[in-house]
Tab-separated table of C-alpha atoms in Angstrom:
chain	number	residue	atom	x	y	z
A	13	MET	CA	-0.330	-22.532	-24.210
A	14	ALA	CA	2.347	-20.135	-25.510
A	15	ALA	CA	2.597	-17.007	-23.404
A	16	ASP	CA	1.893	-14.641	-26.262
A	17	SER	CA	-1.240	-16.550	-27.280
A	18	ALA	CA	-2.787	-16.210	-23.839
A	19	HIS	CA	-4.843	-13.163	-22.856
A	20	VAL	CA	-5.199	-11.921	-19.302
A	21	ILE	CA	-7.713	-9.204	-18.391
A	22	VAL	CA	-6.733	-7.022	-15.433
A	23	VAL	CA	-9.644	-5.090	-13.941
A	24	GLY	CA	-8.403	-2.058	-12.036
A	25	GLY	CA	-5.812	0.542	-12.992
A	26	GLY	CA	-4.357	1.335	-9.593
A	27	PRO	CA	-0.779	0.401	-8.640
A	28	VAL	CA	-1.541	-3.281	-7.970
A	29	GLY	CA	-3.419	-3.792	-11.237
A	30	LEU	CA	-0.829	-1.919	-13.262
A	31	LEU	CA	2.079	-3.772	-11.643
A	32	ALA	CA	0.369	-7.124	-12.245
A	33	ALA	CA	-0.219	-6.223	-15.899
A	34	LEU	CA	3.371	-5.048	-16.275
A	35	GLY	CA	4.751	-8.215	-14.705
A	36	LEU	CA	2.694	-10.441	-17.001
A	37	ALA	CA	3.508	-8.384	-20.108
A	38	ARG	CA	7.227	-8.647	-19.316
A	39	ARG	CA	6.734	-12.458	-19.295
A	40	GLY	CA	5.339	-12.240	-22.825
A	41	VAL	CA	1.654	-12.515	-21.838
A	42	ARG	CA	-0.900	-10.353	-23.651
A	43	VAL	CA	-2.728	-8.209	-21.102
A	44	THR	CA	-5.602	-5.743	-21.232
A	45	VAL	CA	-6.126	-3.363	-18.298
A	46	VAL	CA	-9.695	-2.122	-17.838
A	47	GLU	CA	-10.108	0.951	-15.604
A	48	ARG	CA	-13.327	2.876	-15.021
A	49	ASP	CA	-11.694	6.233	-14.228
A	50	THR	CA	-10.364	8.324	-17.079
A	51	GLU	CA	-7.555	9.754	-14.909
A	52	LEU	CA	-5.347	8.364	-12.191
A	53	ASN	CA	-6.722	9.029	-8.705
A	54	ASP	CA	-4.441	11.666	-7.137
A	55	SER	CA	-6.181	11.871	-3.738
A	56	PRO	CA	-3.872	11.283	-0.758
A	57	ARG	CA	-3.504	7.528	-0.333
A	58	ALA	CA	-0.641	5.059	0.121
A	59	ALA	CA	2.824	6.630	-0.121
A	60	VAL	CA	5.378	4.402	1.655
A	61	TYR	CA	7.287	1.530	0.000
A	62	HIS	CA	9.376	-0.674	2.267
A	63	TRP	CA	12.847	-1.749	1.152
A	64	CYS	CA	11.605	-5.173	0.072
A	65	VAL	CA	8.816	-3.645	-2.001
A	66	ILE	CA	11.527	-1.683	-3.825
A	67	GLU	CA	13.006	-5.040	-4.851
A	68	VAL	CA	9.747	-5.929	-6.627
A	69	LEU	CA	9.647	-2.514	-8.311
A	70	ASP	CA	13.178	-3.160	-9.511
A	71	ALA	CA	12.288	-6.596	-10.889
A	72	LEU	CA	9.417	-4.998	-12.811
A	73	GLY	CA	11.643	-2.284	-14.254
A	74	VAL	CA	10.099	0.762	-12.560
A	75	ARG	CA	12.393	1.305	-9.549
A	76	GLU	CA	14.709	3.868	-11.134
A	77	ASP	CA	11.821	6.024	-12.363
A	78	ALA	CA	10.101	5.761	-8.973
A	79	GLU	CA	13.235	6.761	-7.094
A	80	ALA	CA	13.789	9.684	-9.483
A	81	GLU	CA	10.455	11.149	-8.359
A	82	GLY	CA	10.223	9.932	-4.777
A	83	VAL	CA	12.114	10.516	-1.554
A	84	ILE	CA	14.638	8.027	-0.174
A	85	VAL	CA	14.105	7.293	3.531
A	86	ARG	CA	16.911	5.755	5.605
A	87	GLY	CA	15.228	5.378	8.978
A	88	ASN	CA	12.020	5.555	11.009
A	89	THR	CA	11.364	8.115	13.722
A	90	PHE	CA	8.940	7.611	16.598
A	91	HIS	CA	7.614	10.549	18.652
A	92	ARG	CA	5.737	10.733	21.922
A	93	PRO	CA	4.327	14.251	22.447
A	94	SER	CA	3.189	13.579	26.033
A	95	THR	CA	6.817	13.140	27.193
A	96	GLY	CA	8.767	14.797	24.379
A	97	GLU	CA	10.584	11.538	23.597
A	98	SER	CA	11.808	10.741	20.097
A	99	VAL	CA	13.625	7.675	18.825
A	100	GLN	CA	15.168	7.321	15.370
A	101	ILE	CA	16.079	3.857	14.102
A	102	SER	CA	18.485	3.888	11.182
A	103	GLN	CA	18.379	1.456	8.276
A	104	GLN	CA	22.164	1.487	8.199
A	105	ALA	CA	21.945	-1.928	9.889
A	106	ILE	CA	20.639	-3.552	6.686
A	107	GLU	CA	23.290	-2.054	4.395
A	108	GLY	CA	25.127	-4.909	2.698
A	109	VAL	CA	22.339	-7.283	3.728
A	110	VAL	CA	19.694	-6.361	1.151
A	111	PRO	CA	20.035	-4.746	-2.299
A	112	PHE	CA	18.134	-1.578	-1.442
A	113	PRO	CA	18.653	-0.713	2.254
A	114	TYR	CA	16.135	2.125	2.387
A	115	ASN	CA	12.440	2.878	1.987
A	116	LEU	CA	10.839	5.095	-0.634
A	117	ASN	CA	8.113	7.680	-0.166
A	118	LEU	CA	6.073	8.371	-3.293
A	119	GLY	CA	2.370	9.093	-3.810
A	120	GLN	CA	0.675	6.018	-5.277
A	121	ASP	CA	-0.731	8.148	-8.092
A	122	LYS	CA	2.837	8.921	-9.192
A	123	LEU	CA	3.774	5.252	-9.087
A	124	GLY	CA	0.642	4.498	-11.067
A	125	ARG	CA	1.609	7.026	-13.714
A	126	ILE	CA	5.105	5.509	-14.002
A	127	CYS	CA	3.638	2.011	-14.403
A	128	LEU	CA	1.162	3.298	-16.960
A	129	GLU	CA	3.934	4.874	-19.015
A	130	HIS	CA	5.836	1.581	-19.027
A	131	LEU	CA	2.730	-0.371	-20.011
A	132	GLU	CA	1.847	1.986	-22.833
A	133	ARG	CA	5.281	1.339	-24.353
A	134	HIS	CA	4.935	-2.446	-24.056
A	135	PRO	CA	3.820	-4.373	-27.165
A	136	HIS	CA	1.894	-6.958	-25.128
A	137	ALA	CA	-0.182	-4.442	-23.137
A	138	THR	CA	-3.396	-2.528	-23.830
A	139	VAL	CA	-4.949	-0.063	-21.368
A	140	LEU	CA	-8.654	0.840	-21.624
A	141	ARG	CA	-9.394	3.876	-19.453
A	142	GLY	CA	-12.901	5.251	-18.922
A	143	THR	CA	-14.250	1.718	-19.253
A	144	GLY	CA	-15.957	0.010	-16.335
A	145	VAL	CA	-16.787	-3.643	-15.741
A	146	THR	CA	-20.332	-4.509	-14.673
A	147	ASP	CA	-20.146	-8.295	-14.554
A	148	VAL	CA	-17.829	-11.272	-14.975
A	149	ARG	CA	-18.758	-14.630	-16.468
A	150	GLN	CA	-16.659	-17.720	-17.005
A	151	ASP	CA	-16.726	-21.301	-18.234
A	152	ALA	CA	-14.132	-24.059	-18.388
A	153	THR	CA	-11.961	-22.313	-20.980
A	154	THR	CA	-12.792	-18.581	-21.021
A	155	VAL	CA	-13.550	-15.639	-18.740
A	156	THR	CA	-15.556	-12.668	-19.969
A	157	ALA	CA	-15.772	-9.171	-18.575
A	158	VAL	CA	-19.001	-7.357	-19.386
A	159	LEU	CA	-18.187	-3.679	-19.948
A	160	ASP	CA	-20.453	-0.803	-19.010
A	161	ASP	CA	-21.272	-0.020	-22.646
A	162	GLY	CA	-22.691	-3.519	-23.044
A	163	SER	CA	-19.734	-4.906	-24.964
A	164	GLU	CA	-17.752	-7.905	-23.783
A	165	LEU	CA	-14.053	-8.629	-23.429
A	166	SER	CA	-12.937	-12.246	-23.261
A	167	GLY	CA	-9.680	-13.753	-22.099
A	168	ASP	CA	-8.106	-16.849	-20.624
A	169	TRP	CA	-7.702	-15.441	-17.113
A	170	LEU	CA	-8.856	-12.361	-15.225
A	171	VAL	CA	-7.221	-10.528	-12.329
A	172	GLY	CA	-9.528	-8.491	-10.108
A	173	ALA	CA	-7.530	-5.572	-8.709
A	174	ASP	CA	-10.399	-3.077	-8.649
A	175	GLY	CA	-10.216	-1.944	-5.042
A	176	GLY	CA	-12.214	-2.393	-1.866
A	177	ARG	CA	-15.574	-2.050	-3.621
A	178	SER	CA	-14.503	-4.581	-6.253
A	179	THR	CA	-17.091	-5.335	-8.907
A	180	VAL	CA	-15.148	-8.493	-9.755
A	181	ARG	CA	-15.327	-9.801	-6.188
A	182	LYS	CA	-19.067	-9.067	-6.020
A	183	ALA	CA	-19.654	-10.725	-9.413
A	184	LEU	CA	-18.036	-13.874	-8.014
A	185	GLY	CA	-20.480	-13.841	-5.119
A	186	LEU	CA	-17.706	-13.779	-2.543
A	187	ASP	CA	-18.256	-12.534	0.998
A	188	PHE	CA	-15.853	-9.926	2.348
A	189	PRO	CA	-15.829	-10.707	6.075
A	190	GLY	CA	-14.140	-8.548	8.660
A	191	MET	CA	-14.857	-5.291	10.409
A	192	THR	CA	-15.029	-1.529	9.849
A	193	TRP	CA	-13.398	0.788	12.361
A	194	GLY	CA	-15.385	3.507	14.083
A	195	ASP	CA	-12.650	5.983	13.103
A	196	ARG	CA	-12.303	8.030	9.961
A	197	PHE	CA	-8.790	8.528	8.677
A	198	VAL	CA	-7.999	11.955	7.264
A	199	ALA	CA	-4.980	12.078	4.953
A	200	THR	CA	-3.691	15.587	4.321
A	201	ASN	CA	-0.934	16.824	2.055
A	202	ILE	CA	0.581	20.021	3.478
A	203	ARG	CA	3.642	22.178	3.157
A	204	PHE	CA	5.428	22.756	6.460
A	205	ASP	CA	9.095	22.557	7.490
A	206	PHE	CA	8.968	19.478	9.764
A	207	GLU	CA	12.682	18.766	9.404
A	208	ALA	CA	13.446	22.108	11.109
A	209	TYR	CA	11.835	20.635	14.229
A	210	GLY	CA	13.692	17.318	14.297
A	211	TYR	CA	11.319	15.203	12.291
A	212	GLY	CA	12.693	12.534	10.010
A	213	ARG	CA	11.299	11.691	6.604
A	214	ALA	CA	9.022	8.983	8.047
A	215	ASN	CA	7.437	9.444	11.483
A	216	MET	CA	4.932	7.769	13.776
A	217	VAL	CA	3.496	10.073	16.420
A	218	MET	CA	1.955	8.044	19.264
A	219	ASP	CA	-0.634	9.896	21.285
A	220	GLU	CA	-4.338	9.733	22.146
A	221	GLN	CA	-5.000	13.310	20.977
A	222	LEU	CA	-2.150	14.011	18.546
A	223	GLY	CA	-1.491	10.575	17.072
A	224	CYS	CA	-0.657	10.721	13.373
A	225	ILE	CA	1.666	9.620	10.614
A	226	VAL	CA	4.013	12.239	9.135
A	227	ALA	CA	5.974	11.535	5.963
A	228	LEU	CA	7.836	13.608	3.382
A	229	LEU	CA	6.338	13.004	-0.078
A	230	ASP	CA	8.538	14.864	-2.522
A	231	ARG	CA	11.591	17.069	-2.885
A	232	GLU	CA	9.594	20.287	-2.852
A	233	GLY	CA	8.568	20.062	0.811
A	234	LEU	CA	5.168	18.354	0.482
A	235	TRP	CA	4.333	16.280	3.560
A	236	ARG	CA	1.617	13.776	4.374
A	237	VAL	CA	-0.029	14.079	7.789
A	238	THR	CA	-2.667	11.450	8.502
A	239	PHE	CA	-4.779	11.612	11.662
A	240	ALA	CA	-7.973	9.916	12.830
A	241	GLU	CA	-11.293	11.220	14.064
A	242	SER	CA	-14.676	9.755	14.951
A	243	ASP	CA	-16.592	8.457	11.974
A	244	GLU	CA	-19.727	10.009	13.492
A	245	LEU	CA	-18.531	13.552	12.799
A	246	PRO	CA	-20.031	15.152	9.657
A	247	GLU	CA	-17.668	15.541	6.717
A	248	SER	CA	-19.051	19.028	6.154
A	249	GLY	CA	-16.934	20.450	8.978
A	250	LEU	CA	-13.765	18.611	8.035
A	251	PRO	CA	-11.669	21.607	6.786
A	252	GLU	CA	-12.160	23.365	10.096
A	253	ARG	CA	-11.277	20.219	12.051
A	254	ILE	CA	-8.139	19.705	9.935
A	255	ASP	CA	-7.011	23.204	10.855
A	256	ALA	CA	-7.839	22.636	14.529
A	257	PHE	CA	-5.801	19.414	14.604
A	258	LEU	CA	-2.824	20.963	12.809
A	259	GLN	CA	-2.841	23.992	15.105
A	260	ARG	CA	-2.598	21.628	18.088
A	261	PHE	CA	-0.093	19.285	16.504
A	262	LEU	CA	2.396	21.302	14.462
A	263	PRO	CA	5.669	21.894	16.326
A	264	GLY	CA	7.045	25.345	17.120
A	265	THR	CA	5.187	28.569	17.626
A	266	GLU	CA	4.686	29.442	13.949
A	267	LYS	CA	1.727	27.298	12.882
A	268	ARG	CA	1.448	28.522	9.317
A	269	TYR	CA	1.094	25.757	6.736
A	270	GLU	CA	-0.338	25.274	3.263
A	271	LEU	CA	-3.065	22.671	2.888
A	272	VAL	CA	-2.673	21.240	-0.615
A	273	GLN	CA	-5.088	18.272	-0.525
A	274	TYR	CA	-7.032	16.162	1.905
A	275	SER	CA	-8.995	12.925	1.710
A	276	PRO	CA	-11.199	11.307	4.381
A	277	TYR	CA	-11.791	7.574	4.224
A	278	HIS	CA	-13.149	4.672	6.218
A	279	MET	CA	-10.866	1.988	7.613
A	280	HIS	CA	-11.459	-1.725	7.402
A	281	GLN	CA	-9.907	-5.080	8.262
A	282	ARG	CA	-11.378	-7.470	5.706
A	283	ALA	CA	-10.399	-10.358	3.469
A	284	ALA	CA	-12.386	-12.074	0.723
A	285	GLU	CA	-13.368	-15.622	1.626
A	286	ARG	CA	-11.362	-16.823	-1.382
A	287	PHE	CA	-8.787	-15.172	-3.653
A	288	ARG	CA	-9.464	-17.517	-6.588
A	289	VAL	CA	-12.657	-18.676	-8.293
A	290	GLY	CA	-11.978	-20.632	-11.456
A	291	ARG	CA	-10.241	-18.393	-13.963
A	292	VAL	CA	-10.480	-15.298	-11.766
A	293	LEU	CA	-7.874	-14.200	-9.214
A	294	LEU	CA	-8.126	-11.352	-6.704
A	295	ALA	CA	-5.240	-9.124	-5.620
A	296	GLY	CA	-4.662	-5.978	-3.595
A	297	ASP	CA	-7.608	-4.175	-2.025
A	298	ALA	CA	-10.085	-6.278	-4.014
A	299	ALA	CA	-8.813	-9.226	-1.994
A	300	HIS	CA	-8.065	-7.572	1.351
A	301	LEU	CA	-8.405	-4.256	3.160
A	302	THR	CA	-6.480	-2.942	6.149
A	303	ASN	CA	-6.066	0.329	7.937
A	304	PRO	CA	-2.960	1.964	6.429
A	305	THR	CA	-0.853	2.387	9.583
A	306	GLY	CA	2.569	0.923	8.850
A	307	ALA	CA	1.961	0.752	5.059
A	308	MET	CA	0.747	-2.838	5.230
A	309	GLY	CA	-1.966	-2.536	2.560
A	310	LEU	CA	-0.065	-1.656	-0.601
A	311	THR	CA	2.934	-3.656	0.642
A	312	THR	CA	0.798	-6.779	0.793
A	313	GLY	CA	-0.727	-5.960	-2.578
A	314	VAL	CA	2.688	-5.695	-4.229
A	315	PHE	CA	3.673	-9.065	-2.777
A	316	ASP	CA	0.369	-10.465	-4.119
A	317	VAL	CA	1.549	-9.304	-7.553
A	318	GLU	CA	4.939	-10.969	-7.116
A	319	LEU	CA	3.452	-14.426	-6.478
A	320	LEU	CA	0.510	-14.018	-8.859
A	321	VAL	CA	2.740	-13.146	-11.829
A	322	ASP	CA	5.012	-16.073	-11.052
A	323	ARG	CA	2.224	-18.621	-10.682
A	324	LEU	CA	-0.044	-17.416	-13.489
A	325	SER	CA	2.746	-17.126	-16.042
A	326	ALA	CA	3.891	-20.656	-15.098
A	327	VAL	CA	0.381	-22.016	-15.652
A	328	ILE	CA	0.098	-20.207	-18.986
A	329	ALA	CA	3.450	-21.577	-20.118
A	330	GLY	CA	2.463	-25.111	-19.125
A	331	ASP	CA	5.134	-25.307	-16.442
A	332	ALA	CA	2.550	-25.673	-13.658
A	333	GLY	CA	-1.007	-26.897	-13.295
A	334	PRO	CA	-3.987	-24.810	-12.146
A	335	GLU	CA	-3.313	-25.922	-8.573
A	336	ALA	CA	-0.492	-23.349	-8.592
A	337	LEU	CA	-3.190	-20.677	-8.587
A	338	ASP	CA	-4.811	-22.238	-5.533
A	339	ASP	CA	-1.386	-22.038	-3.926
A	340	TYR	CA	-1.318	-18.311	-4.723
A	341	ALA	CA	-4.794	-17.758	-3.314
A	342	GLU	CA	-4.242	-19.683	-0.084
A	343	ARG	CA	-0.798	-18.289	0.678
A	344	ARG	CA	-1.634	-14.666	0.051
A	345	ARG	CA	-4.831	-14.855	2.093
A	346	ALA	CA	-2.874	-16.361	4.961
A	347	ALA	CA	-0.178	-13.688	4.636
A	348	PHE	CA	-2.808	-11.012	5.076
A	349	LEU	CA	-4.811	-12.589	7.877
A	350	ASP	CA	-1.856	-13.943	9.872
A	351	ASN	CA	0.620	-11.111	9.397
A	352	ALA	CA	-0.326	-7.917	7.567
A	353	SER	CA	-3.658	-7.260	9.248
A	354	PRO	CA	-2.480	-7.936	12.840
A	355	THR	CA	0.600	-5.765	12.257
A	356	ALA	CA	-1.479	-2.890	10.956
A	357	ILE	CA	-3.898	-3.197	13.881
A	358	ARG	CA	-1.002	-3.094	16.328
A	359	PHE	CA	0.466	0.042	14.737
A	360	LYS	CA	-2.936	1.725	14.623
A	361	HIS	CA	-3.412	1.023	18.307
A	362	LEU	CA	-0.010	2.494	19.186
A	363	VAL	CA	-0.349	5.601	17.044
A	364	TYR	CA	-3.968	6.567	17.615
A	365	ASP	CA	-5.325	4.965	20.790
A	366	GLY	CA	-2.833	6.487	23.216
A	367	VAL	CA	-2.738	3.654	25.769
A	368	LYS	CA	0.117	4.652	28.055
A	369	ALA	CA	1.239	1.154	29.051
A	370	ASP	CA	1.428	0.013	25.442
A	371	ILE	CA	3.326	3.112	24.320
A	372	ASP	CA	5.709	2.711	27.291
A	373	GLU	CA	6.442	-0.841	26.174
A	374	ALA	CA	6.875	0.200	22.551
A	375	PHE	CA	9.318	2.995	23.383
A	376	GLU	CA	11.361	0.689	25.589
A	377	LEU	CA	11.639	-1.639	22.608
A	378	TYR	CA	12.538	1.183	20.184
A	379	LEU	CA	15.244	2.473	22.499
A	380	ARG	CA	16.798	-1.010	22.687
A	381	VAL	CA	16.588	-1.392	18.915
A	382	GLU	CA	18.113	2.036	18.334
A	383	ALA	CA	21.158	1.059	20.436
A	384	ASP	CA	21.666	-2.439	19.018
A	385	PRO	CA	22.663	-2.885	15.332
A	386	GLU	CA	21.564	-6.542	15.321
A	387	ALA	CA	18.172	-5.642	16.766
A	388	SER	CA	17.891	-2.804	14.212
A	389	ARG	CA	18.635	-5.287	11.443
A	390	ASP	CA	15.905	-7.645	12.636
A	391	PHE	CA	13.502	-4.734	13.090
A	392	PHE	CA	13.713	-3.734	9.417
A	393	LEU	CA	13.949	-7.268	8.026
A	394	GLY	CA	10.704	-8.208	9.795
A	395	VAL	CA	8.471	-6.660	7.126
A	396	GLU	CA	9.678	-9.239	4.614
A	397	SER	CA	7.592	-11.845	6.444
A	398	LEU	CA	4.661	-10.504	4.393
A	399	ARG	CA	6.485	-11.804	1.313
A	400	GLU	CA	6.581	-15.414	0.139
A	401	PRO	CA	9.748	-17.262	1.282
A	402	GLU	CA	11.052	-18.091	-2.191
A	403	PHE	CA	11.345	-14.390	-3.040
A	404	ARG	CA	12.901	-13.132	0.181
A	405	SER	CA	16.359	-11.639	-0.265
A	406	ALA	CA	17.211	-11.649	3.440
A	407	SER	CA	16.313	-15.253	4.266
């Protein structure tokens, strides 16, 4: 099958779906993105892109635009309020080792908009916004998405990237085993001068009461502060509890801040029982969900895209058989279950649970890493283990 005669339907217009569509379109494959929402979701969500994710953004042609809007981060800072300790580990150790020796902070809605702009200029891509999918059917040669107006859209393959509540996954009858945390994460976007108090652009604050993630989001002083609270608390009192947390947490004596946005959400550790059923492939949150500590969720989703585009375009071109898609499904599920999810759980435990012995051990490690360039190099290169070996730049 010639690439331009094949048609791939991508359900879901978030970053993973848009990147998958863009990657396929750049390979000459005709793609149609179907997204229920009429506008990009701008609620506070994922915002951190590790250095190796930036490589994928570069390969898909969106890195320069993303860096023009985002914030370059050249190190991670760890804080321990109970003792006043702080450790900053610089990414200088991976300069000359990888093409982009830094991380990028950028709201996922902004990345989505950049991807959408690229897709809308691409002759092989169509984007249908305000159009939901209610069902998916398939046979030996075709897959059909049933749209919410009763019409149908048929293609050769379908990628389900429609989030944690994925209609595609449910239409396939797949279980989504795992667990839901008893915590509620609260992501806030605020304006406050953290850098005046020694904070870096990316921070993990490890403490039972004050544990949170703090990251600079843009060049106008907008910061993300994400903390956790009991899921049993009513959402109706959330604005007051946000203020109470920030009054306890914010450094210095002047606690004035501007709350721009906030978003509460549940946290899960789940993976679909399979990432492929026939002509349908799952990617991103439709395939797996993790708590966001350490930016493992979107990172894993972007690496899903990298392998999916490679395998699916090879199958379409006749350079590989359908078993290449089973390879995608098995490897990406293993990458999540064996690496991404345990890493995110470990970071969540350190940031929010406040177990003294574990934080003691972590800070001893961070102090050693800070003082040792080789250990710093290994520290930052470790995240690439979420990526498939054939794509790793640092192997």
